[in-house]
Amino acid sequence: MCNDMTMKSLSAAELAQLIEELSTAYERLQGNNLKLDLTRGKPDAQQLALSDALDGVLAGDYMASDGTDVRNYGGLLGLPETRALGAELMDTPADAIIAGGNSSLQLMFITLELALHQGLGNLIPWAEAESPTILCPVPGYDRHFTVCEELGLAMRCVDMTETGPDMAQVARAVADPNVVGIWNVPKYSNPTGVTYSAETVEQMAQLPASAAADNFLVLWDNAYAVHDFAEPHDELASIHSAAAAAGTSDHIVQFASTSKITFAGAGVAFVASGEHGNAAIVKRLSTMTVGPDKVNQLRHARFLGGRLREHMAKHAELLAPKFACVEEKLSQELADLGIASWTKPNGGYFVSLDVMPGLARKIIAMAAGAGVTLTPAGATFPYGDDPRDRNIRIAPTYAPLADVATSLDILTLCVRLASARTLLEQMQ
Ligand SMILES: Cc1ncc(COP(=O)(O)O)c(C=O)c1O
């Protein structure tokens, strides 16, 4: 009906008719008792099975390349071969990387807690600021926001653009000495799928030098470093090299993990800062553990060593059809209507959908009413508060392809129905 015109150009009578048609379709769906879930940004069972050979890969050989018996305590920096794996992920030399336990999120928490109360390396503690504040590019990753909330760090939003955070906003914000850090997911960002441009990476590396706070940290969560599913894949410039050139290495903290490469929750996590930052993190880790799970580290190094790209290509084969399905459905049902826009990532785990302001919450509730659970509205913003109530995170990786298709049919129907109702109300 409105293929070649935006929904906003429809007359009241046309909108009313459209609403009637869509409402009938929606009510029919409600009778189907569906139970579909697009909330989970986690690998599906087939993806996990790609790494089943981890189990048994050691075949009784527990000696690492440096002679470490991985069954025993110790080795807080991690095994050489596992740090080499981290180097491949992070585009950073292995000797600048710490291979830790199973969760990069935990390493982020430890780093922020340290920066807040003790100061990271030779930097003064954030707690000395009146109101230490972290910049949060939005939409962003909810667990970053939770870490800040838990530690009592204030958050200030900056907009994401197609090349990374809006660096003009960032530059203005860091003139405030309370602003002590910025979160980043620089490749296939959660949830927009944006990869930072080389220029943005360069600007981020230089940011600590221009920030009013002397203890400013760039938090670089490269969770999706090798998670490409389309060619040509996005290239991310090395923040390590840029920071070395800018003299800001101790102000950059990189994180990564194999959570979405092998087993989510049973992988290996990495952290890398400058010399002083790393020393402080290792010292803190030493108070918490006698050493990481090096058996798992060795398994990962043996399993992935020399074949990381090949392994990720298998994930891509499984994921690409799901993301293609999301794109196809969104384009088919919503393109050119002027009521929604969305991202088309080349990798990662999410698609970010923006609907008309004020409708995200309503649409998510409508989808739930028809049996599709989506990430709660607001989750992609600090404090769960999307000020324009318009962002919806789509996580298609875990559900089977057929469920992704059905869920998107329902979601797009809800977007059209809610938008048509709102447009009609605005006319009255
Ligand atoms: C951006 C980002 N960082 C970190 C994580 C969690 O990483 P880990 O499993 O290493 O704690 C996720 C998981 O969804 C994520 O999306």
Short mmCIF file of C-alpha atoms and ligand atoms in Angstrom, two decimals:
data_model
loop_
_atom_site.label_atom_id
_atom_site.label_comp_id
_atom_site.label_asym_id
_atom_site.label_seq_id
_atom_site.Cartn_x
_atom_site.Cartn_y
_atom_site.Cartn_z
CA MET A 1 0.00 0.00 0.00
CA CYS A 2 2.71 2.48 0.84
CA ASN A 3 5.63 1.04 -1.09
CA ASP A 4 6.54 4.19 -2.88
CA MET A 5 5.45 6.76 -0.33
CA THR A 6 6.34 7.31 3.28
CA MET A 7 3.71 6.41 5.85
CA LYS A 8 3.71 10.04 6.91
CA SER A 9 2.25 11.07 3.57
CA LEU A 10 -0.88 8.92 3.99
CA SER A 11 -4.22 10.63 4.62
CA ALA A 12 -6.17 9.97 7.82
CA ALA A 13 -8.54 7.66 5.95
CA GLU A 14 -5.64 5.68 4.45
CA LEU A 15 -3.99 5.41 7.85
CA ALA A 16 -7.22 4.23 9.46
CA GLN A 17 -7.57 1.54 6.82
CA LEU A 18 -3.97 0.47 7.24
CA ILE A 19 -4.41 0.28 11.01
CA GLU A 20 -7.43 -1.93 10.58
CA GLU A 21 -5.54 -4.32 8.30
CA LEU A 22 -2.49 -4.45 10.54
CA SER A 23 -4.57 -4.85 13.70
CA THR A 24 -6.33 -7.85 12.20
CA ALA A 25 -2.98 -9.39 11.29
CA TYR A 26 -1.67 -8.67 14.80
CA GLU A 27 -4.69 -10.21 16.50
CA ARG A 28 -4.30 -13.32 14.36
CA LEU A 29 -0.69 -13.61 15.51
CA GLN A 30 -1.71 -13.32 19.13
CA GLY A 31 -3.69 -16.53 18.70
CA ASN A 32 -0.59 -18.46 17.61
CA ASN A 33 0.85 -18.81 21.11
CA LEU A 34 4.37 -18.22 19.85
CA LYS A 35 7.34 -18.15 22.20
CA LEU A 36 10.27 -16.58 20.38
CA ASP A 37 13.30 -14.86 21.86
CA LEU A 38 15.56 -12.30 20.23
CA THR A 39 17.13 -11.00 23.43
CA ARG A 40 20.16 -13.19 23.66
CA GLY A 41 23.48 -11.98 22.29
CA LYS A 42 25.02 -15.39 22.59
CA PRO A 43 26.23 -18.11 20.22
CA ASP A 44 23.80 -20.85 19.25
CA ALA A 45 24.45 -24.56 19.77
CA GLN A 46 25.90 -25.04 16.29
CA GLN A 47 28.40 -22.26 16.87
CA LEU A 48 29.41 -23.77 20.20
CA ALA A 49 29.86 -27.16 18.54
CA LEU A 50 32.56 -25.63 16.31
CA SER A 51 34.79 -25.71 19.37
CA ASP A 52 33.94 -29.11 20.75
CA ALA A 53 37.46 -30.29 19.87
CA LEU A 54 38.72 -28.12 22.73
CA ASP A 55 37.71 -31.03 24.87
CA GLY A 56 40.60 -33.42 24.54
CA VAL A 57 42.94 -31.22 22.50
CA LEU A 58 45.63 -31.44 25.20
CA ALA A 59 45.67 -35.23 25.02
CA GLY A 60 47.58 -35.48 28.25
CA ASP A 61 50.28 -32.94 27.29
CA TYR A 62 50.08 -30.25 29.95
CA MET A 63 53.40 -28.55 29.25
CA ALA A 64 53.28 -25.05 27.80
CA SER A 65 55.91 -23.78 25.35
CA ASP A 66 57.93 -22.20 28.18
CA GLY A 67 57.93 -25.44 30.20
CA THR A 68 55.11 -24.36 32.52
CA ASP A 69 53.07 -27.26 33.91
CA VAL A 70 49.64 -25.74 33.35
CA ARG A 71 48.05 -27.94 36.00
CA ASN A 72 49.76 -25.99 38.73
CA TYR A 73 49.35 -22.56 40.31
CA GLY A 74 50.96 -19.37 39.05
CA GLY A 75 51.51 -17.49 35.81
CA LEU A 76 49.44 -14.35 36.31
CA LEU A 77 50.48 -12.89 32.96
CA GLY A 78 49.19 -15.95 31.16
CA LEU A 79 50.94 -18.49 28.92
CA PRO A 80 53.14 -17.21 26.07
CA GLU A 81 51.10 -19.03 23.40
CA THR A 82 47.83 -17.71 24.82
CA ARG A 83 49.17 -14.17 24.94
CA ALA A 84 50.21 -14.68 21.30
CA LEU A 85 46.58 -15.55 20.57
CA GLY A 86 45.59 -12.33 22.33
CA ALA A 87 48.07 -10.48 20.11
CA GLU A 88 46.28 -11.75 17.02
CA LEU A 89 42.93 -10.63 18.43
CA MET A 90 44.06 -7.25 19.70
CA ASP A 91 46.62 -6.23 17.06
CA THR A 92 49.00 -5.59 19.94
CA PRO A 93 52.35 -7.29 20.82
CA ALA A 94 51.98 -10.36 23.03
CA ASP A 95 54.27 -8.99 25.72
CA ALA A 96 51.84 -6.09 26.28
CA ILE A 97 48.95 -8.49 26.91
CA ILE A 98 47.74 -10.29 30.03
CA ALA A 99 45.78 -13.51 29.41
CA GLY A 100 43.43 -13.99 32.35
CA GLY A 101 40.35 -15.96 33.30
CA ASN A 102 37.13 -16.55 31.46
CA SER A 103 35.56 -13.08 31.37
CA SER A 104 36.69 -9.78 29.89
CA LEU A 105 33.78 -8.10 31.68
CA GLN A 106 35.33 -9.13 34.97
CA LEU A 107 38.67 -7.62 33.86
CA MET A 108 36.81 -4.42 33.01
CA PHE A 109 35.28 -4.31 36.48
CA ILE A 110 38.66 -4.91 38.12
CA THR A 111 40.27 -2.18 35.98
CA LEU A 112 37.60 0.41 36.70
CA GLU A 113 37.54 -0.36 40.40
CA LEU A 114 41.31 0.01 40.49
CA ALA A 115 41.24 3.26 38.51
CA LEU A 116 38.56 4.65 40.80
CA HIS A 117 40.02 3.89 44.21
CA GLN A 118 43.73 3.41 43.70
CA GLY A 119 44.55 4.90 40.34
CA LEU A 120 45.63 2.75 37.41
CA GLY A 121 49.43 2.48 37.43
CA ASN A 122 50.88 5.86 38.18
CA LEU A 123 47.64 7.78 37.55
CA ILE A 124 45.76 9.46 40.38
CA PRO A 125 42.50 7.80 41.49
CA TRP A 126 39.33 8.89 39.71
CA ALA A 127 37.76 9.20 43.16
CA GLU A 128 39.67 12.44 43.63
CA ALA A 129 37.37 14.12 41.08
CA GLU A 130 34.20 15.71 42.45
CA SER A 131 31.97 13.53 40.30
CA PRO A 132 33.98 11.04 38.24
CA THR A 133 32.13 10.55 34.97
CA ILE A 134 32.49 8.08 32.12
CA LEU A 135 31.45 8.94 28.56
CA CYS A 136 29.12 6.35 27.09
CA PRO A 137 28.59 6.25 23.34
CA VAL A 138 24.92 5.40 22.78
CA PRO A 139 23.33 3.13 21.94
CA GLY A 140 25.84 0.94 23.76
CA TYR A 141 26.45 -2.21 25.80
CA ASP A 142 24.27 -2.39 28.90
CA ARG A 143 26.82 -4.22 31.04
CA HIS A 144 29.32 -1.38 30.63
CA PHE A 145 26.68 0.86 32.13
CA THR A 146 26.01 -1.57 34.95
CA VAL A 147 29.69 -1.61 35.90
CA CYS A 148 29.63 2.18 36.17
CA GLU A 149 26.41 2.15 38.19
CA GLU A 150 27.76 -0.46 40.55
CA LEU A 151 30.92 1.59 41.17
CA GLY A 152 29.03 4.86 41.54
CA LEU A 153 30.56 6.38 38.42
CA ALA A 154 28.39 8.95 36.67
CA MET A 155 27.67 8.44 32.97
CA ARG A 156 27.30 10.96 30.19
CA CYS A 157 26.00 9.95 26.76
CA VAL A 158 27.63 10.81 23.47
CA ASP A 159 26.09 9.89 20.13
CA MET A 160 27.40 7.07 17.97
CA THR A 161 27.89 7.92 14.31
CA GLU A 162 28.80 5.66 11.40
CA THR A 163 32.50 6.15 12.13
CA GLY A 164 32.41 5.81 15.92
CA PRO A 165 31.44 8.21 18.71
CA ASP A 166 30.76 11.81 17.71
CA MET A 167 34.27 13.11 18.34
CA ALA A 168 33.19 16.75 18.43
CA GLN A 169 30.89 15.93 21.36
CA VAL A 170 33.67 13.89 22.95
CA ALA A 171 36.18 16.74 22.58
CA ARG A 172 33.77 19.16 24.30
CA ALA A 173 33.00 16.68 27.08
CA VAL A 174 36.63 15.96 28.01
CA ALA A 175 37.20 19.64 28.77
CA ASP A 176 35.39 18.86 32.04
CA PRO A 177 37.91 17.50 34.60
CA ASN A 178 35.20 15.21 36.00
CA VAL A 179 35.21 13.25 32.76
CA VAL A 180 37.76 10.51 33.42
CA GLY A 181 37.08 7.90 30.78
CA ILE A 182 35.16 6.68 27.76
CA TRP A 183 33.75 3.27 26.87
CA ASN A 184 34.36 1.93 23.37
CA VAL A 185 33.38 -1.18 21.46
CA PRO A 186 35.49 -0.26 18.45
CA LYS A 187 34.65 -3.06 16.04
CA TYR A 188 31.11 -4.22 15.23
CA SER A 189 29.96 -2.18 18.20
CA ASN A 190 27.21 -3.51 20.45
CA PRO A 191 24.50 -2.85 19.23
CA THR A 192 25.10 -0.69 16.14
CA GLY A 193 27.71 -2.88 14.43
CA VAL A 194 29.75 0.25 13.69
CA THR A 195 33.52 -0.10 13.26
CA TYR A 196 35.55 2.97 14.17
CA SER A 197 37.30 4.71 11.28
CA ALA A 198 41.10 5.00 11.32
CA GLU A 199 40.66 8.71 12.06
CA THR A 200 38.49 7.98 15.11
CA VAL A 201 41.02 5.45 16.43
CA GLU A 202 43.75 8.06 16.03
CA GLN A 203 41.65 10.71 17.82
CA MET A 204 40.87 8.28 20.64
CA ALA A 205 44.56 7.52 21.11
CA GLN A 206 45.26 11.24 21.40
CA LEU A 207 42.29 11.99 23.65
CA PRO A 208 44.06 11.45 27.01
CA ALA A 209 46.58 14.15 26.01
CA SER A 210 43.82 16.73 25.47
CA ALA A 211 41.47 15.69 28.30
CA ALA A 212 41.33 17.99 31.30
CA ALA A 213 41.61 14.98 33.62
CA ASP A 214 45.22 13.78 33.88
CA ASN A 215 43.98 10.29 34.70
CA PHE A 216 41.72 9.89 31.67
CA LEU A 217 41.29 6.31 30.38
CA VAL A 218 40.14 5.07 26.99
CA LEU A 219 38.37 1.77 27.69
CA TRP A 220 38.66 -0.30 24.51
CA ASP A 221 36.42 -3.35 24.63
CA ASN A 222 37.27 -5.16 21.41
CA ALA A 223 34.78 -7.97 22.01
CA TYR A 224 34.12 -8.53 18.30
CA ALA A 225 37.65 -8.16 16.90
CA VAL A 226 37.51 -11.11 14.49
CA HIS A 227 33.76 -11.62 14.30
CA ASP A 228 33.33 -10.79 10.63
CA PHE A 229 30.60 -12.36 8.57
CA ALA A 230 30.88 -10.47 5.34
CA GLU A 231 33.71 -9.73 2.97
CA PRO A 232 35.35 -7.37 2.67
CA HIS A 233 35.38 -7.29 6.47
CA ASP A 234 35.81 -4.09 8.44
CA GLU A 235 39.38 -3.17 9.33
CA LEU A 236 40.11 -1.61 12.71
CA ALA A 237 43.31 0.41 13.11
CA SER A 238 45.56 -0.64 16.01
CA ILE A 239 44.97 1.56 19.06
CA HIS A 240 48.17 0.12 20.51
CA SER A 241 50.29 1.60 17.70
CA ALA A 242 48.39 4.89 17.73
CA ALA A 243 48.76 5.20 21.52
CA ALA A 244 52.48 4.37 21.38
CA ALA A 245 52.95 7.16 18.83
CA ALA A 246 50.84 9.57 20.90
CA GLY A 247 52.60 8.68 24.16
CA THR A 248 49.29 7.68 25.80
CA SER A 249 49.77 3.91 26.26
CA ASP A 250 49.14 4.01 30.01
CA HIS A 251 45.79 5.71 29.33
CA ILE A 252 44.46 3.02 27.02
CA VAL A 253 43.07 -0.25 28.36
CA GLN A 254 42.12 -2.87 25.81
CA PHE A 255 39.93 -5.88 26.48
CA ALA A 256 39.02 -8.94 24.42
CA SER A 257 37.99 -12.54 24.93
CA THR A 258 37.24 -15.77 23.15
CA SER A 259 33.71 -15.85 24.56
CA LYS A 260 32.16 -15.68 21.10
CA ILE A 261 34.96 -17.58 19.42
CA THR A 262 34.88 -20.83 21.41
CA PHE A 263 32.67 -21.38 24.47
CA ALA A 264 30.88 -18.36 25.92
CA GLY A 265 31.63 -18.47 29.63
CA ALA A 266 34.47 -20.97 29.26
CA GLY A 267 36.88 -19.00 27.11
CA VAL A 268 39.93 -16.85 27.81
CA ALA A 269 39.87 -13.11 28.44
CA PHE A 270 42.62 -10.57 27.75
CA VAL A 271 43.56 -7.13 29.00
CA ALA A 272 46.31 -4.83 27.75
CA SER A 273 47.35 -1.39 28.94
CA GLY A 274 50.74 0.35 29.12
CA GLU A 275 53.59 -0.88 31.29
CA HIS A 276 52.33 0.78 34.49
CA GLY A 277 48.71 -0.07 33.91
CA ASN A 278 49.51 -3.72 33.26
CA ALA A 279 51.67 -3.92 36.39
CA ALA A 280 48.83 -2.50 38.48
CA ILE A 281 46.32 -4.96 37.01
CA VAL A 282 48.61 -7.93 37.63
CA LYS A 283 49.18 -6.77 41.19
CA ARG A 284 45.43 -6.53 41.75
CA LEU A 285 44.87 -9.93 40.14
CA SER A 286 47.49 -11.40 42.45
CA THR A 287 45.36 -10.46 45.43
CA MET A 288 42.37 -12.24 43.93
CA THR A 289 43.81 -15.42 42.45
CA VAL A 290 46.97 -17.52 42.59
CA GLY A 291 46.78 -17.81 38.82
CA PRO A 292 44.35 -18.12 35.94
CA ASP A 293 43.01 -21.37 34.48
CA LYS A 294 46.08 -22.18 32.39
CA VAL A 295 44.71 -25.57 31.35
CA ASN A 296 42.00 -23.69 29.51
CA GLN A 297 44.50 -21.17 28.20
CA LEU A 298 46.65 -23.96 26.74
CA ARG A 299 43.62 -25.68 25.23
CA HIS A 300 42.68 -22.43 23.51
CA ALA A 301 46.18 -21.76 22.22
CA ARG A 302 46.50 -25.27 20.81
CA PHE A 303 43.00 -25.25 19.34
CA LEU A 304 43.04 -21.79 17.76
CA GLY A 305 46.75 -21.21 17.17
CA GLY A 306 47.35 -20.51 13.45
CA ARG A 307 43.70 -21.07 12.53
CA LEU A 308 41.75 -18.25 14.16
CA ARG A 309 40.52 -16.78 10.84
CA GLU A 310 39.59 -20.19 9.51
CA HIS A 311 37.62 -20.91 12.69
CA MET A 312 35.82 -17.56 12.55
CA ALA A 313 34.86 -18.22 8.92
CA LYS A 314 32.84 -21.18 10.20
CA HIS A 315 30.99 -18.92 12.62
CA ALA A 316 30.36 -16.56 9.73
CA GLU A 317 28.77 -19.32 7.68
CA LEU A 318 26.27 -19.89 10.49
CA LEU A 319 25.64 -16.25 11.32
CA ALA A 320 25.52 -14.61 7.89
CA PRO A 321 22.14 -16.16 6.91
CA LYS A 322 20.54 -14.92 10.15
CA PHE A 323 21.76 -11.37 9.64
CA ALA A 324 20.79 -11.51 5.96
CA CYS A 325 17.31 -12.56 7.07
CA VAL A 326 17.06 -9.61 9.48
CA GLU A 327 18.15 -7.21 6.74
CA GLU A 328 15.79 -8.72 4.19
CA LYS A 329 12.77 -8.52 6.49
CA LEU A 330 13.51 -5.00 7.66
CA SER A 331 14.01 -3.82 4.06
CA GLN A 332 10.95 -5.63 2.76
CA GLU A 333 8.65 -4.39 5.47
CA LEU A 334 10.01 -1.02 6.56
CA ALA A 335 12.16 0.47 3.79
CA ASP A 336 10.98 3.81 2.43
CA LEU A 337 8.16 4.19 4.96
CA GLY A 338 10.00 6.90 6.88
CA ILE A 339 9.22 5.24 10.22
CA ALA A 340 12.43 3.36 11.03
CA SER A 341 16.13 3.09 10.28
CA TRP A 342 18.54 0.31 11.12
CA THR A 343 22.14 -0.78 10.82
CA LYS A 344 23.58 -3.35 8.41
CA PRO A 345 26.72 -4.63 10.13
CA ASN A 346 29.47 -6.70 8.51
CA GLY A 347 30.01 -8.63 11.73
CA GLY A 348 29.33 -8.81 15.43
CA TYR A 349 26.16 -9.91 17.18
CA PHE A 350 23.53 -7.21 16.79
CA VAL A 351 21.42 -5.00 14.59
CA SER A 352 20.26 -1.67 15.98
CA LEU A 353 16.79 -0.52 14.98
CA ASP A 354 15.58 3.02 15.54
CA VAL A 355 11.83 3.58 15.40
CA MET A 356 9.82 6.80 15.67
CA PRO A 357 10.59 8.64 18.93
CA GLY A 358 8.42 7.50 21.81
CA LEU A 359 7.56 4.11 20.31
CA ALA A 360 10.33 1.64 21.27
CA ARG A 361 8.77 0.66 24.59
CA LYS A 362 5.33 0.30 23.04
CA ILE A 363 6.60 -1.79 20.10
CA ILE A 364 8.58 -4.11 22.38
CA ALA A 365 5.46 -4.62 24.51
CA MET A 366 3.38 -5.30 21.39
CA ALA A 367 5.92 -7.84 20.13
CA ALA A 368 5.83 -9.53 23.55
CA GLY A 369 2.04 -9.67 23.24
CA ALA A 370 2.48 -11.64 20.02
CA GLY A 371 5.08 -13.97 21.55
CA VAL A 372 8.41 -12.31 20.64
CA THR A 373 10.68 -11.24 23.48
CA LEU A 374 13.11 -8.44 22.65
CA THR A 375 15.82 -6.76 24.74
CA PRO A 376 13.99 -4.34 27.08
CA ALA A 377 13.57 -0.81 25.77
CA GLY A 378 16.22 1.53 27.13
CA ALA A 379 18.75 -1.26 27.77
CA THR A 380 21.18 0.27 25.29
CA PHE A 381 21.34 3.51 27.33
CA PRO A 382 22.77 4.31 30.78
CA TYR A 383 20.25 3.81 33.59
CA GLY A 384 17.99 1.98 31.10
CA ASP A 385 16.74 5.34 29.90
CA ASP A 386 16.58 5.98 26.18
CA PRO A 387 15.58 9.66 26.23
CA ARG A 388 13.93 9.41 22.82
CA ASP A 389 12.52 5.93 23.49
CA ARG A 390 13.33 4.79 19.99
CA ASN A 391 16.17 2.20 20.03
CA ILE A 392 15.55 -1.53 19.76
CA ARG A 393 18.41 -4.04 19.87
CA ILE A 394 17.95 -7.09 17.65
CA ALA A 395 20.03 -10.13 18.65
CA PRO A 396 19.54 -12.81 15.98
CA THR A 397 22.42 -15.19 16.75
CA TYR A 398 20.88 -17.59 19.25
CA ALA A 399 17.47 -18.27 17.72
CA PRO A 400 17.10 -20.75 14.84
CA LEU A 401 16.83 -19.10 11.40
CA ALA A 402 13.13 -19.88 11.06
CA ASP A 403 12.46 -18.18 14.41
CA VAL A 404 14.49 -15.15 13.37
CA ALA A 405 12.32 -14.86 10.26
CA THR A 406 9.05 -15.20 12.17
CA SER A 407 10.21 -12.83 14.89
CA LEU A 408 11.13 -10.19 12.31
CA ASP A 409 7.74 -10.57 10.59
CA ILE A 410 6.11 -9.86 13.93
CA LEU A 411 8.46 -7.07 14.94
CA THR A 412 8.07 -5.23 11.64
CA LEU A 413 4.30 -5.60 11.83
CA CYS A 414 4.38 -4.06 15.33
CA VAL A 415 6.58 -1.21 14.07
CA ARG A 416 4.14 -0.47 11.24
CA LEU A 417 1.06 -0.73 13.43
CA ALA A 418 2.42 1.40 16.27
CA SER A 419 3.72 4.00 13.80
CA ALA A 420 0.44 4.18 11.89
CA ARG A 421 -1.51 4.61 15.13
CA THR A 422 0.81 7.38 16.28
CA LEU A 423 0.69 9.19 12.94
CA LEU A 424 -3.10 9.08 12.98
CA GLU A 425 -3.21 10.35 16.56
CA GLN A 426 -0.90 13.21 15.60
CA MET A 427 -3.37 14.23 12.88
CA GLN A 428 -6.33 14.36 15.26
C1 LIG B 1 30.74 -5.49 24.00
C2 LIG B 1 30.85 -6.68 24.88
N1 LIG B 1 31.85 -6.77 25.77
C3 LIG B 1 31.98 -7.82 26.60
C4 LIG B 1 31.08 -8.86 26.56
C5 LIG B 1 31.26 -9.99 27.53
O1 LIG B 1 32.52 -10.51 27.37
P1 LIG B 1 33.08 -11.70 28.29
O2 LIG B 1 32.29 -12.91 28.00
O3 LIG B 1 34.50 -11.83 27.87
O4 LIG B 1 32.96 -11.27 29.72
C6 LIG B 1 30.02 -8.83 25.64
C7 LIG B 1 29.03 -9.89 25.63
O5 LIG B 1 27.97 -9.79 25.08
C8 LIG B 1 29.90 -7.70 24.79
O6 LIG B 1 28.91 -7.60 23.90
#
